[in-house]
Structure formats: C-alpha cells, structure tokens
Coordinates of C-alpha atoms in Angstrom, one line a residue:
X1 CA 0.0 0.0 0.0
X2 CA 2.9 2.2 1.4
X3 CA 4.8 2.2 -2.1
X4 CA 1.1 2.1 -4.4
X5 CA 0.9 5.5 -2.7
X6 CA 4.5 6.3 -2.8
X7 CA 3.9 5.6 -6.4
X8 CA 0.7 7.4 -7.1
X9 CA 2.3 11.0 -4.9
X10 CA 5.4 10.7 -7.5
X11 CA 3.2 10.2 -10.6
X12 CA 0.8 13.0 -9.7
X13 CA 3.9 15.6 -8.8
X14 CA 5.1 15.2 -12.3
X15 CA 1.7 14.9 -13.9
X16 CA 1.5 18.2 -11.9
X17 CA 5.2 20.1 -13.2
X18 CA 3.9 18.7 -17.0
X19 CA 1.0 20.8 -16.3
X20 CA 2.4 23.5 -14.8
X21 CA 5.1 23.8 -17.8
X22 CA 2.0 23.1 -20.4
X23 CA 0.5 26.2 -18.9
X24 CA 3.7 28.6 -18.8
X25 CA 4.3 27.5 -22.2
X26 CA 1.0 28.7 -23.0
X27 CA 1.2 31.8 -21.2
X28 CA 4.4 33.1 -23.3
X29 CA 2.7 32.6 -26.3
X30 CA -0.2 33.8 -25.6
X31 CA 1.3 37.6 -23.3
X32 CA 2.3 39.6 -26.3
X33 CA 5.2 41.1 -23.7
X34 CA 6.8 38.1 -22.3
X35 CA 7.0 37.0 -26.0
X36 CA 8.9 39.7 -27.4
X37 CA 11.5 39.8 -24.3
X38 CA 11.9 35.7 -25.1
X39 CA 12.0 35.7 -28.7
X40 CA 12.2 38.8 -30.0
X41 CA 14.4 40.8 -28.4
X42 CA 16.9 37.6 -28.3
X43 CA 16.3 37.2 -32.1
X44 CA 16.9 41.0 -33.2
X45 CA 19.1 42.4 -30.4
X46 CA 22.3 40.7 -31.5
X47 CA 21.9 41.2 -35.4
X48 CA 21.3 44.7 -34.5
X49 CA 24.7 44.8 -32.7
X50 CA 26.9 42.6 -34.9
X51 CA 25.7 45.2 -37.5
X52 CA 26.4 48.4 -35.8
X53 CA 30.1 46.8 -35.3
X54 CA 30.3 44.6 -38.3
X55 CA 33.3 46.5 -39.6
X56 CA 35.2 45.8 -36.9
X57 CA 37.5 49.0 -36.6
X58 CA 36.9 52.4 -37.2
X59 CA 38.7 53.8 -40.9
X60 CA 39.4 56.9 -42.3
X61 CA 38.9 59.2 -39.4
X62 CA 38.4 62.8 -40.2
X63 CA 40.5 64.6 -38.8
X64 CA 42.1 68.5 -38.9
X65 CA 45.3 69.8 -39.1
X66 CA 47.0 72.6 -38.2
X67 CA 50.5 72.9 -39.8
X68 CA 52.1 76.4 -38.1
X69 CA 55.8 74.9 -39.7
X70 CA 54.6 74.7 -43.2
X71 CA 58.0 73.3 -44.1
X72 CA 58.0 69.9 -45.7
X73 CA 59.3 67.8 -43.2
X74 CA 55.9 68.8 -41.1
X75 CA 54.5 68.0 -44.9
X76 CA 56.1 64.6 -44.7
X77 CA 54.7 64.1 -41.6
X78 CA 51.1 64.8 -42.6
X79 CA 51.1 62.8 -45.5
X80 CA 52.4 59.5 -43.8
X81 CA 49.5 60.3 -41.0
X82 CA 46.9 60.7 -44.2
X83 CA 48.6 57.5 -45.6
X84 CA 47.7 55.3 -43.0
X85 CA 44.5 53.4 -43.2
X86 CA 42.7 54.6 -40.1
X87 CA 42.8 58.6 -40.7
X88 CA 41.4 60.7 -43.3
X89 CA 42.6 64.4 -43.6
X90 CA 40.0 66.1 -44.4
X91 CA 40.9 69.9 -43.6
X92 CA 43.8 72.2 -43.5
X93 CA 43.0 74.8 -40.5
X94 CA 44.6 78.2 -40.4
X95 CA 44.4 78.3 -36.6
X96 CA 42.8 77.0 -33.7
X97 CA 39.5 78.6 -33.9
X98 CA 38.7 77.1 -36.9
X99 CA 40.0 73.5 -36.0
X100 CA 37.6 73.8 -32.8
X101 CA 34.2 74.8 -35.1
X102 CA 35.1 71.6 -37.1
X103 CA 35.2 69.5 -33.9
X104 CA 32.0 71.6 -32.8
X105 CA 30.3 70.8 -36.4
X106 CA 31.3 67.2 -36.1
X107 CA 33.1 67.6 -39.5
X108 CA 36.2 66.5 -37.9
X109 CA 37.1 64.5 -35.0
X110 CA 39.9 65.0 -34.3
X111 CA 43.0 67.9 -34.3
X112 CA 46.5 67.4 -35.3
X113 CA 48.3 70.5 -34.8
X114 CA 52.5 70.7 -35.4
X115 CA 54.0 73.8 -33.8
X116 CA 56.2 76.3 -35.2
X117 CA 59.4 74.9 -34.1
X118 CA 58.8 71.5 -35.9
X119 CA 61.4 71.3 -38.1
X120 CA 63.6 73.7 -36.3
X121 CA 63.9 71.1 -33.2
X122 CA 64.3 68.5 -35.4
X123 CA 67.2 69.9 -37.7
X124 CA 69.0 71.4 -34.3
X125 CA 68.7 67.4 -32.7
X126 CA 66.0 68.9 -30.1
X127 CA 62.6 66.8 -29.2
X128 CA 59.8 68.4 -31.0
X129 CA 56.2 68.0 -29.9
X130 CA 52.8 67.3 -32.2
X131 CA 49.8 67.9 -30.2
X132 CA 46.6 65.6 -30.6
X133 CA 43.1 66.9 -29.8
X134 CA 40.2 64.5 -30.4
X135 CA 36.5 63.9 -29.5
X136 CA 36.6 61.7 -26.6
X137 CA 32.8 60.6 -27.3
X138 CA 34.4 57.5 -29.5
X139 CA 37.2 56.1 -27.7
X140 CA 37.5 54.3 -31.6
X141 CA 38.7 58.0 -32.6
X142 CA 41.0 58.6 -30.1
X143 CA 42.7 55.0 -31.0
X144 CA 42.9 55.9 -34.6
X145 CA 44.1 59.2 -34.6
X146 CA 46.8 58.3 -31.7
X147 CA 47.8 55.1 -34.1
X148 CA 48.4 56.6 -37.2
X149 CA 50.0 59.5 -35.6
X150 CA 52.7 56.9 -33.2
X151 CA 53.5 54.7 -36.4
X152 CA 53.9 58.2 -38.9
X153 CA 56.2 59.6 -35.9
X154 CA 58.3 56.4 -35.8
X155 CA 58.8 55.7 -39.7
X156 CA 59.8 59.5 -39.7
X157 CA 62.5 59.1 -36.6
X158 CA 63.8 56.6 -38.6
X159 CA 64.8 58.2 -41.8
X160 CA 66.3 60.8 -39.8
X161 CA 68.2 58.3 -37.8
X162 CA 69.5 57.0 -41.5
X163 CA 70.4 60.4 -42.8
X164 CA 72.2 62.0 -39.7
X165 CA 74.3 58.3 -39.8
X166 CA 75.9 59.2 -43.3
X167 CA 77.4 56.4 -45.8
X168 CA 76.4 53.2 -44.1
X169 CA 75.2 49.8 -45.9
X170 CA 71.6 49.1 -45.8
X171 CA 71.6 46.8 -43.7
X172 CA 73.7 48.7 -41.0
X173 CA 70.5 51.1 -41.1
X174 CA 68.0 47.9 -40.5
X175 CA 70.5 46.9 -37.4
X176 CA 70.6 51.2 -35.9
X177 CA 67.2 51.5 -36.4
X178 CA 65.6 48.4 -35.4
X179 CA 68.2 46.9 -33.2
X180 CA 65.4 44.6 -31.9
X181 CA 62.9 43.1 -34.7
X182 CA 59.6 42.3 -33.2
X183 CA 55.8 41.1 -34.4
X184 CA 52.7 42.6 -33.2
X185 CA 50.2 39.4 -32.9
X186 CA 46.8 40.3 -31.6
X187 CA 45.9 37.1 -30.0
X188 CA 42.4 35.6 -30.7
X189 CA 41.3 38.9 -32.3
X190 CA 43.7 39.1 -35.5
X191 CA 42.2 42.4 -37.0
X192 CA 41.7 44.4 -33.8
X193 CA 38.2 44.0 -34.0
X194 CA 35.5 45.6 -31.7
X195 CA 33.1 43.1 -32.6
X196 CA 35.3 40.3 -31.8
X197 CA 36.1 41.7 -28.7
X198 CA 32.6 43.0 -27.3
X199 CA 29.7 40.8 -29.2
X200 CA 30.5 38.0 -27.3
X201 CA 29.9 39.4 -24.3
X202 CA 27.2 41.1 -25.2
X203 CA 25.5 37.9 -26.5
X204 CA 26.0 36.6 -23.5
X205 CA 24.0 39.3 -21.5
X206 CA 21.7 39.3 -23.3
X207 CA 20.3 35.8 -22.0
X208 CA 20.7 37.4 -18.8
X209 CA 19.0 40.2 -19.2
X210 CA 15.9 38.9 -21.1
X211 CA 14.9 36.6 -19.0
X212 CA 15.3 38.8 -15.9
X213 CA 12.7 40.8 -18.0
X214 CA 10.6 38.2 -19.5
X215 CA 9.6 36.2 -16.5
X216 CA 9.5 39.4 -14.3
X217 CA 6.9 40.7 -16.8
X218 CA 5.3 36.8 -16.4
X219 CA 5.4 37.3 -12.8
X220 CA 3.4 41.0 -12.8
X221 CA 1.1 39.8 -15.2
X222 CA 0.1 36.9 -12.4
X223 CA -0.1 39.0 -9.7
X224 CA -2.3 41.5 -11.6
X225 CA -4.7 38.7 -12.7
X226 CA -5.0 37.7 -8.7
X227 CA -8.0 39.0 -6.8
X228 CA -5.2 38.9 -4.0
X229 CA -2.5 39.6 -6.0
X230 CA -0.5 36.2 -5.1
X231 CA 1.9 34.5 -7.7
X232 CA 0.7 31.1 -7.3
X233 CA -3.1 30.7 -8.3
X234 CA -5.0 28.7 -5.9
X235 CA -5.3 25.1 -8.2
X236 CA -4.8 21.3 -7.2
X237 CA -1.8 21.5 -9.6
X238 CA -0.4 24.1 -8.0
X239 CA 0.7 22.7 -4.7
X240 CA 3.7 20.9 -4.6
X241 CA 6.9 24.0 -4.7
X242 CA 9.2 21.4 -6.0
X243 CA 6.2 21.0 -9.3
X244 CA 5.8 24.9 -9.5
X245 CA 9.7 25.5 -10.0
X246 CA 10.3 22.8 -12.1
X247 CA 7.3 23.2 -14.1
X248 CA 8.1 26.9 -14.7
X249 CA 11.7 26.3 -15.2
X250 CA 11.1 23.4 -17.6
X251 CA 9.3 25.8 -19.6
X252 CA 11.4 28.8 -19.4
X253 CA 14.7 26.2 -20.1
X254 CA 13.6 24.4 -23.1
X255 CA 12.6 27.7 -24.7
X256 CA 16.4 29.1 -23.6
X257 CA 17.6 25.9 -25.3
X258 CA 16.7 27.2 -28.4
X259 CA 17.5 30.9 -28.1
X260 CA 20.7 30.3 -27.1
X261 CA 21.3 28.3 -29.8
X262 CA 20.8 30.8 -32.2
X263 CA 22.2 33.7 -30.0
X264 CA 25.9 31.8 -29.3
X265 CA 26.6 29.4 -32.5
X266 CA 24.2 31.4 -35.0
X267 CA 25.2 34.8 -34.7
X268 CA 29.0 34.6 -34.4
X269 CA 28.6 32.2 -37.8
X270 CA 26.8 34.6 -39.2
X271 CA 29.0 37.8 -39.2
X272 CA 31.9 35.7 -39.2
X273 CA 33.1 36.4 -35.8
X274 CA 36.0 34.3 -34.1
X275 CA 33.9 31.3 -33.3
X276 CA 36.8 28.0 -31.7
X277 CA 34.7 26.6 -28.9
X278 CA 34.6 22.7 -29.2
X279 CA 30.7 22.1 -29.0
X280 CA 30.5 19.6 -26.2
X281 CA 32.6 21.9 -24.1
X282 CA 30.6 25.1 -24.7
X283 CA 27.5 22.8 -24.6
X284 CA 28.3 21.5 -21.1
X285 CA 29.0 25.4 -20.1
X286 CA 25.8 26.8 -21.3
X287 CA 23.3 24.4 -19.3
X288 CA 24.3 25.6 -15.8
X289 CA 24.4 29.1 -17.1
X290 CA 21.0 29.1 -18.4
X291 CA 19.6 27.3 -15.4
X292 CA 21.6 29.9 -13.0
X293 CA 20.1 32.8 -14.9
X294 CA 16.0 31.1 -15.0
X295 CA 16.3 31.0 -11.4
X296 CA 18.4 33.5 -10.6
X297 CA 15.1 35.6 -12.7
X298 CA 12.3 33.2 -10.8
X299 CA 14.0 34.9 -7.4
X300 CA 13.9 38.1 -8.7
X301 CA 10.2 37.9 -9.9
X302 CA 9.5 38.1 -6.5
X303 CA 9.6 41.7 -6.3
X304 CA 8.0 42.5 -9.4
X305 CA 4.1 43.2 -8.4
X306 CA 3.4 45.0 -11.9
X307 CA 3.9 44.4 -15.7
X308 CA 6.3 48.0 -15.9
X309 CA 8.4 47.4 -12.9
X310 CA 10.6 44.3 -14.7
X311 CA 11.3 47.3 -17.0
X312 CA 12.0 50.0 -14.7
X313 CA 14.4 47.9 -12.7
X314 CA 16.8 45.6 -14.8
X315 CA 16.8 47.5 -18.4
X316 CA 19.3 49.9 -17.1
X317 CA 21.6 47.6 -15.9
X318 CA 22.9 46.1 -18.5
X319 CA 26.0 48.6 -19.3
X320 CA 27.5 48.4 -15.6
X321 CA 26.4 44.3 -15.9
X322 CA 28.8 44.5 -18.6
X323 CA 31.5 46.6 -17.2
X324 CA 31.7 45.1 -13.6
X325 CA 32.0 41.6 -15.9
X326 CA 35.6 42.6 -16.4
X327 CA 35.6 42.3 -20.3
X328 CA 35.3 46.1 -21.3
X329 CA 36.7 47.2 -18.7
X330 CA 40.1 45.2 -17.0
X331 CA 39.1 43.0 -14.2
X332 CA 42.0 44.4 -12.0
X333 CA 41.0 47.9 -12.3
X334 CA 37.4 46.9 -11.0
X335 CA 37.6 48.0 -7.1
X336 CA 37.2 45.5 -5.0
X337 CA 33.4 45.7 -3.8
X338 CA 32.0 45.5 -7.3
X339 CA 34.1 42.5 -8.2
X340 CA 32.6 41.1 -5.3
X341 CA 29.0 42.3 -5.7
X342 CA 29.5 41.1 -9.6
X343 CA 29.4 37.6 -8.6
X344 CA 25.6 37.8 -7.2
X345 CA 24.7 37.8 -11.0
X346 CA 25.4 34.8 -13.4
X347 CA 26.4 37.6 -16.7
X348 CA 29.8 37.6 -14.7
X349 CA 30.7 34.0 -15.0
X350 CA 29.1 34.0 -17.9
X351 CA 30.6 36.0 -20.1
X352 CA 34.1 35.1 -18.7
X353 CA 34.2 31.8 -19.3
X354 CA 32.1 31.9 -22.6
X355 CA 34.8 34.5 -24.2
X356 CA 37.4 32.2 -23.1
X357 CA 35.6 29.3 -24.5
X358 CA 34.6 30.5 -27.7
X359 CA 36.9 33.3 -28.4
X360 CA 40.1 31.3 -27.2
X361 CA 39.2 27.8 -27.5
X362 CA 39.4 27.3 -24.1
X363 CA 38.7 23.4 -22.3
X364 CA 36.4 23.0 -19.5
X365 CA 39.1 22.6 -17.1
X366 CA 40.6 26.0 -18.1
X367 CA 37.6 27.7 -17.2
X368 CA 37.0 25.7 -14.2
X369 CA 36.1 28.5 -11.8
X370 CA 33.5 30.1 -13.8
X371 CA 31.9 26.7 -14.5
X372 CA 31.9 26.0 -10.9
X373 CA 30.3 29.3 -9.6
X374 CA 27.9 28.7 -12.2
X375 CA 26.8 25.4 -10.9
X376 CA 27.2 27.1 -7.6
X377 CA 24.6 29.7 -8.5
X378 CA 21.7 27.4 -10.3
X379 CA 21.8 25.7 -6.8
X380 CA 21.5 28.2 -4.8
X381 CA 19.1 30.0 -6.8
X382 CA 17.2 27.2 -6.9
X383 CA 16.6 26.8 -3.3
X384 CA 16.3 30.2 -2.9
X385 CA 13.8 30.1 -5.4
X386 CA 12.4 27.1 -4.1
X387 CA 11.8 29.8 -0.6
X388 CA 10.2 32.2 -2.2
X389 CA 7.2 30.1 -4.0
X390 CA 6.9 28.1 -1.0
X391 CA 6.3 31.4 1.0
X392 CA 4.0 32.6 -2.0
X393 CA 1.8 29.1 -1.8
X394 CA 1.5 29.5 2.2
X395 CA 0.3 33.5 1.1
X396 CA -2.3 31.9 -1.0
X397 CA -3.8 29.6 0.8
X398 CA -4.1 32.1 3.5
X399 CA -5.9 34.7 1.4
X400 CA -8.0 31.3 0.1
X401 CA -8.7 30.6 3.7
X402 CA -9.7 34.2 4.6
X403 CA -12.0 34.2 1.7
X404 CA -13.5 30.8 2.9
X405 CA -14.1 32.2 6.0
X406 CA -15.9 35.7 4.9
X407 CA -18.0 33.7 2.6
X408 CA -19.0 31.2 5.5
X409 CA -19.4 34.5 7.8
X410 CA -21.5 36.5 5.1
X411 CA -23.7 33.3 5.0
X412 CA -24.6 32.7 8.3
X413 CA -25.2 36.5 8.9
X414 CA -27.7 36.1 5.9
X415 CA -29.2 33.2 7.9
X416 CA -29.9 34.8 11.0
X417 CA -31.4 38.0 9.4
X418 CA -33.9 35.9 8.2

C-alpha cells in the first residue's frame, strides 16, 4: 500500500510540473510582452549589434590639421598620417579657432596640430612635440588618430636616424634602427576587431537580461490577474513547490535551449566572428548558465508586483552588468566591492568563461572556476527560489482561507437576518 501511494504522490507531482510547464508554455505565447522579451528581443538584439560593429574598426577618421611649420618635413609628416588606413585628412586649418568649429560641427574629430618649431627642433637634434586633440565621445577615434600619428612619428624618426648616420650599408641602417625586430600578434582577435572583442559578451548578457525581463513581466502579469495579487493561483496543480519551479523552469529552459542556440553558435557564424569553442565543451558550459540565470530571474520575480516594474528595474543595468563583468573594462581595475557584488549575477561568470571558450578555444578545465560558480549559482538560486514560491503558496492559501471564511461569515449573517 505504502509504495502504491509512494507511487501514485510521485506520478501526480510530475503529472503536476507537466501541467504546470503546459500552462507557462501557454502563457508566453499567448502575453504579447513576455514573447517579445523571449524571442524577440533575443532574435533581433544581436543582429542589430553585430551590424552596428560589423566593420570591426573604425577607418578613415576625419580629422584636422593645423601645420604652423609649413615646411616639408611637417609635410612629410602629414602625408604618412593621411597614408595610413585609419585617418582621413579632411581639412587644413589656419588656426585653432577654426580647428575647434570643425570639432564643434562634427566635421572633424579630431585635431592634429604641429607647432612652429617643428622642423627647427628637429634639424638642431632637439625633441619636438605634435599635439593631438580629439572627440573623446568614440574612444574608436581617439585610438585611430593616436595610431596613425605613433607609427607616422616612428617611420619619420627613422629616416632621420639613417640620414644623420651618413654612408652606411643598408643593412647597417636595419640593425641602428631596429636593433630589436619584433611582431605585433593580436591574439584571438587578429584584425583588432570591436566586434570580436565586445559581441561575445554582449551575447552573453543578453540571456541574462531577457529573462530577468521576461519572467519578471510573467510574474506581474500573475499577480495583476490575482484578486489577492499572489503569484501562485489557488489550483490542485499548484501545490507541490518542487512541481511549481520545475514546471516553470522546464518551460522557461527548453525555450532558452533554443534561443541560445541561435544567440551563441548562430550569430558569431553569421558575421563571421572568431567562433573556436569545441561544441560539447561550450555545450556543457551553457546548461548551468541558463539554469543559474532562470532561477536567478524566478527569485527576482519576486519583487515584481506590476507588468512596468521588470522594466523599470533591470533595463538599465545592463551597461554596468557589462562593465563590472571585467571584459570592457580590465578586471584588475574593477575595485574591490563590485568585483565582489558582480558575482551575485550569473552575466559575470558567464561571459568570462564563454569568451574564453569561444573566443580562445578554451577546455572546460581552463575555465574551471566560472563553471563552478555557475553550478554554484543554479543551486543556490534554486533553493532560494524554491523559498520564495513556497512562501507565496502559504500567502495563497491564507488569502483562500480568509475568503473561505468571509463567505462562510456573510452566510450565516444572511441566515440569522432571516
């Protein structure tokens, strides 16, 4: 009898998470919302940011200059800067003034001004000095103009270098000039690339953040349908917490399964982005990530009592998400507290171990830690969401109870006045 029943409890506690996953499944479908934060958003997002960056650098800068030598080594100069492939001149300023209204006008962006003493210095073996102004509101713009500018500088030190040496061999001048031959290898990102370096991460997030949003905006949407505003309806199905979270999560995780399908392997194929993960590694990664991030959301809903609160609270924190991750900006120079408080969200894990994977064909064991904490975080999200919808069932049945009761106490008052 014992184990008939043992039986019939099990078969009825899955019977009851099928239903309950049936019924989220049909609830993301059918809330308009929740659908486009789950498909839409995770569909279009990251075509619309692997094609805002799908050049990978910035090219032909504009840029100003302001030549107060007019001779032609500061001529020499300024055509080996307009030579290179990431500045553009575009105008040849009389003064100052005129440089800054270009800069104003957004004509320009960036100011290379060459003092008077240019070639003077330079002929009496004295350090001259080339100023750089540029609009800091593209970092890209700073880096080209500073580039172009280093490497003209260098190639010009070393023809003067050749000429002040007099009759030497050519290859005497290879060995003065270049005592030391070297070869600038960008590792895993060959061209420089700010797609290469930033999509990733920002795929990544993007999991994150979505679901954060969609079942917040699945959680408001319950509570709004409520006469008590509770987030677990009053059902027979809905009893068991182990049959809610599952049930929900099931849902929610073979929806994920798909999106992150696309969102990982699809897009980098797509825009050709560096793309050497082996697919059982980054396979084995993703799971615990997306099952970190589903309950690390299904805890959160908790505070979401209205449709436009998800939004109000976690669209704006995606940027600091994403520089706290220690990807855009160096991990070392994050201070110490927001390291720390970084590691309450799954992103930071995420998007660490993921670059490594994908980027820099990383093996599980190399990213060891963050597929750890991950693991670490689905578990302890889980029971922590596991608190939460227990605490909300007890809420319900309360409220169900208190109604019980005034319905019982309306009737008998009914009674009597008769």
């Amino acid at each position: 009898m014992k184990k008939e029943s043992l039986k019939q409890t099990i078969q009825q506690g899955f019977a009851g998470l099928f239903h309950i996953c049936k019924q989220e499944l049909k609830a993301v479908f059918k809330d308009q919302g929740v659908l486009i934060f789950f498909l839409l958003v995770p569909l279009a997002y990251p075509l619309v940011y692997a094609f805002i960056y799908t050049n990978e650098v910035v090219r032909e800068v504009p840029v100003a200059v302001i030549d107060n030598s007019n001779t032609a080594l500061s001529r020499q100069f300024i055509r080996t800067v307009d030579a290179s492939a990431d500045v553009h001149i575009q105008s040849h300023c009389a003064d100052m003034e005129e440089g800054k209204n270009l800069l104003k006008e957004t004509r320009v962006y960036g100011i290379l001004y060459i003092p008077e003493s240019f070639s003077k210095d330079i002929s009496s073996g004295k350090q001259t000095t080339v100023s750089i102004y540029c609009d800091m509101s593209g970092m890209l713009y700073y880096k080209a103009l500073v580039l172009a500018s280093t490497n003209a500088s260098l190639t010009l030190n070393k023809k003067i270098q050749i000429q002040r040496m007099g009759n030497t061999t050519e290859r005497q001048d290879e060995i003065s000039t270049a005592p030391i031959e070297y070869e600038d290898i960008s590792l895993f990102n060959p061209q420089d690339g700010f797609a290469s370096f930033l999509i990733p991460a920002v795929l990544i997030l993007i999991i994150q953040q979505t679901l954060l949003l969609g079942i917040g905006l699945s959680a408001g949407t319950a509570r709004e349908n409520n006469r008590f505003k509770d987030l677990v309806p009053i059902s027979r199905q809905y009893q068991g917490t182990l049959r809610i979270v599952g049930g929900k999560s099931l849902a929610y995780f073979l929806i994920y399964a798909l999106v992150a399908a696309y969102v990982l392997c699809l897009v980098p194929q797509l825009f050709d982005l560096v793309q050497i993960a082996q697919p059982m590694t980054l396979l084995a990664f993703v799971v615990p990530y997306i099952l970190a991030c589903i309950f690390f959301a299904m805890t959160c809903s908790i505070f979401i009592h209205h449709r436009e609160s998800c939004l109000m609270i976690y669209v704006f924190t995606s940027v600091p998400l994403l520089f706290i991750s220690g990807i855009s900006w160096p991990g070392a120079a994050v201070p110490t507290f927001w390291k720390v408080f970084s590691w309450i969200f799954p992103s930071t894990f995420g998007i660490n171990g993921f670059v490594r994977i994908n980027n820099m064909g990383a093996t599980l064991p190399e990213v060891l830690v963050e597929y750890q904490a991950l693991w670490i975080q689905a578990i302890v999200y889980f029971f922590t969401t596991c608190i939460v919808y227990r605490r909300q069932i007890i809420l319900s049945r309360r409220h169900a109870m208190e109604r019980l009761r005034m319905f019982r106490l309306r009737k008998l008052v009914a009674k009597t006045s008769k």
